[in-house]
């Protein structure tokens, strides 16, 4: 890949080296835990060891008397309002107290906080705090939580149901189908596991008698507003700064109760308070992702044409439901995927369980939609004997159908699905792969080869997140500042935004400073989530830069005594068209603006443009992935061999940044398919609470990726960009999953729930090989799919 160093002119579309990397690689960047705030106290949280119970007295006297202890608080000592889950969606009865009162509802629920002079002293004291908890029956299984006899987690509610909706029943949805294929799929619970766990440092007193918080967060303004609401402060009394952030992936979009508790302590004690989460705490208290059970039926013709789709989903909201409540609605939104499906019936529900709260995790509802759709299509293709790629092709929505609104309400902007499929087929050498697979099967190879495909569409800038603040300013010293309301945590924002501004302003990137992640400096912002930063924040900076050029042209016209229409803008500045030697520089224009000489009767003001960009709707990237795996039939071990991805994220600003996002997303998608799963025992105790029991692959466990792109620019924003941050995660998981099942299909295996661990695969192989052909669809205890005209038993699908 060619790397460009910009010295002027447009650089859009070039692989420009990331400007932030030297600081990150050398360790010069400061993370929240690194900040040397003098006089800081340390917070340590005492957490419930039980998943569900009645909370009685909490013994704190011994802790209060220990060396270095400044304060020990329980709910009775903390004057902070409960945190609503999701106003208007989650019932008020399910709001979360910052410190548990009356009940504990998951292992990790906070029952007390110890504030000490040092972290060690606070930890020693915390180990002497003993809550009296009377155990109650717990429920951690999604389906069990929805059952009529399940223990109810919240008083004032009749069941564990939080919310739900759907399309309504579609009469005769499968009347024209020759075959109805059915499956029940688990989209397992995942942990975000960012390299840097949660962290905060709180300084009291400023601004306006309030507080300043340094947070490892994706959403500084959102965190500010949530914490201000908790504490009864005005927004301008809370300043949030996000230093360097070591990974986010969605879970760091949450304003955690620990932040508010630390802030309250700082205000009461009049000293800075800090909290650095341990990895074990992180696995308990940081929101988890995915966690859905899906019932799916697909009606098809014998030639592979889709007749209709029916799906029903139950999502897990965890102990204190919040944004995770509505993630199944995004699964519904994307249920049509890339296909021309004549009829769709979809319903979803979310329940509470005695587990860690579920929130956004890379893709957040959209990978779940692609997974259910791509698995059931592969099962249907296998059942009727149609090549899975060709079945997809014959059902694709066509370019001339866009823009359109899907049957589930997605406002698709544009797409060309066959273009990305053809590209991934060519890049993978699909026909040669099929030939290799046949040779190996015919030879009786005990290492089976599997080929899987996943086609997807994803929504970026969803849920009203399609707008953002942006600013561009020129300074008399020849430098520039741009800012946006997004917040970087490794994606390359500084590079991308400087690149955009450089292209519009006609100045080198090194003259441009990118400012973000400080609520006292950046006027407003929705933060970074939903693959929205370039299309919203980037477009805001682009438009602000365009407005800055327009204003500079007016000032140049005044200084040069010419009409605005005759002023040309070039890398050298602004000059009169056709008149040599008449140029004025950005420095001169910025100085003229500040001293008031730039316009007739002008008053001195910075040469600056602020605006809010609004896209008007979400954009919809798409693509296709092909995965190749080897499966050891004797051990069940799956080895990724190749992963080929063609993702379309609209117009590409910087191919290097796009490839980086593709690589990271693919790694997380493969990891869900093969490795990761949060688990609990029957009493609600976590059994995957550290990195010894929760499997994260290393680079050695993964294959090299072959990534490329098609470009279908969107009309929704001035740069034609869609999102790319989550696409790799969405396309890769079903491709890998389908590849593993393909490797085993000749043995009669039709489905294995994720993760496809060696044990799960081995059990499916042995269940299949021992089965009578007539019952082979029941292969192994991990089996969850049904085929042909079998029907889900009465009671199997939720009402």
XYZ file of N, CA, C and O in Angstrom, residues 139 393 402 443 466 491 521 525 586 665 674 677 687:
52
model
N -32.029 -16.301 37.850
C -32.278 -16.753 36.487
C -31.255 -16.088 35.571
O -31.104 -14.869 35.569
N -27.217 -14.655 -4.804
C -27.262 -13.803 -5.986
C -28.679 -13.691 -6.543
O -29.136 -12.600 -6.892
N -33.036 1.017 -5.440
C -32.665 1.984 -4.409
C -32.846 3.405 -4.918
O -32.725 3.666 -6.112
N -10.741 -38.040 -1.173
C -9.568 -38.755 -0.659
C -9.749 -39.193 0.793
O -8.864 -39.846 1.360
N -27.421 10.646 13.256
C -26.985 11.021 11.906
C -26.552 12.486 11.801
O -26.383 13.004 10.702
N -9.374 4.869 16.096
C -9.806 4.704 14.707
C -9.014 5.532 13.705
O -9.101 5.299 12.508
N -14.556 22.442 25.576
C -13.998 23.051 24.364
C -14.890 22.773 23.159
O -15.154 23.663 22.345
N -21.784 17.128 21.055
C -21.332 15.946 20.340
C -22.029 14.693 20.810
O -22.356 14.537 21.987
N -3.484 32.783 3.907
C -4.397 32.494 5.002
C -4.016 33.290 6.249
O -4.885 33.786 6.974
N -12.340 -5.511 12.776
C -13.686 -6.065 12.806
C -13.711 -7.547 12.490
O -14.431 -8.329 13.124
N -15.786 -18.581 16.793
C -14.974 -19.726 17.199
C -14.594 -19.769 18.676
O -14.318 -20.857 19.199
N -17.296 -16.551 24.639
C -18.616 -16.784 25.229
C -18.556 -16.452 26.710
O -17.705 -16.980 27.440
N -18.608 -17.890 35.149
C -17.598 -18.937 34.982
C -16.614 -18.583 33.873
O -15.845 -19.423 33.420
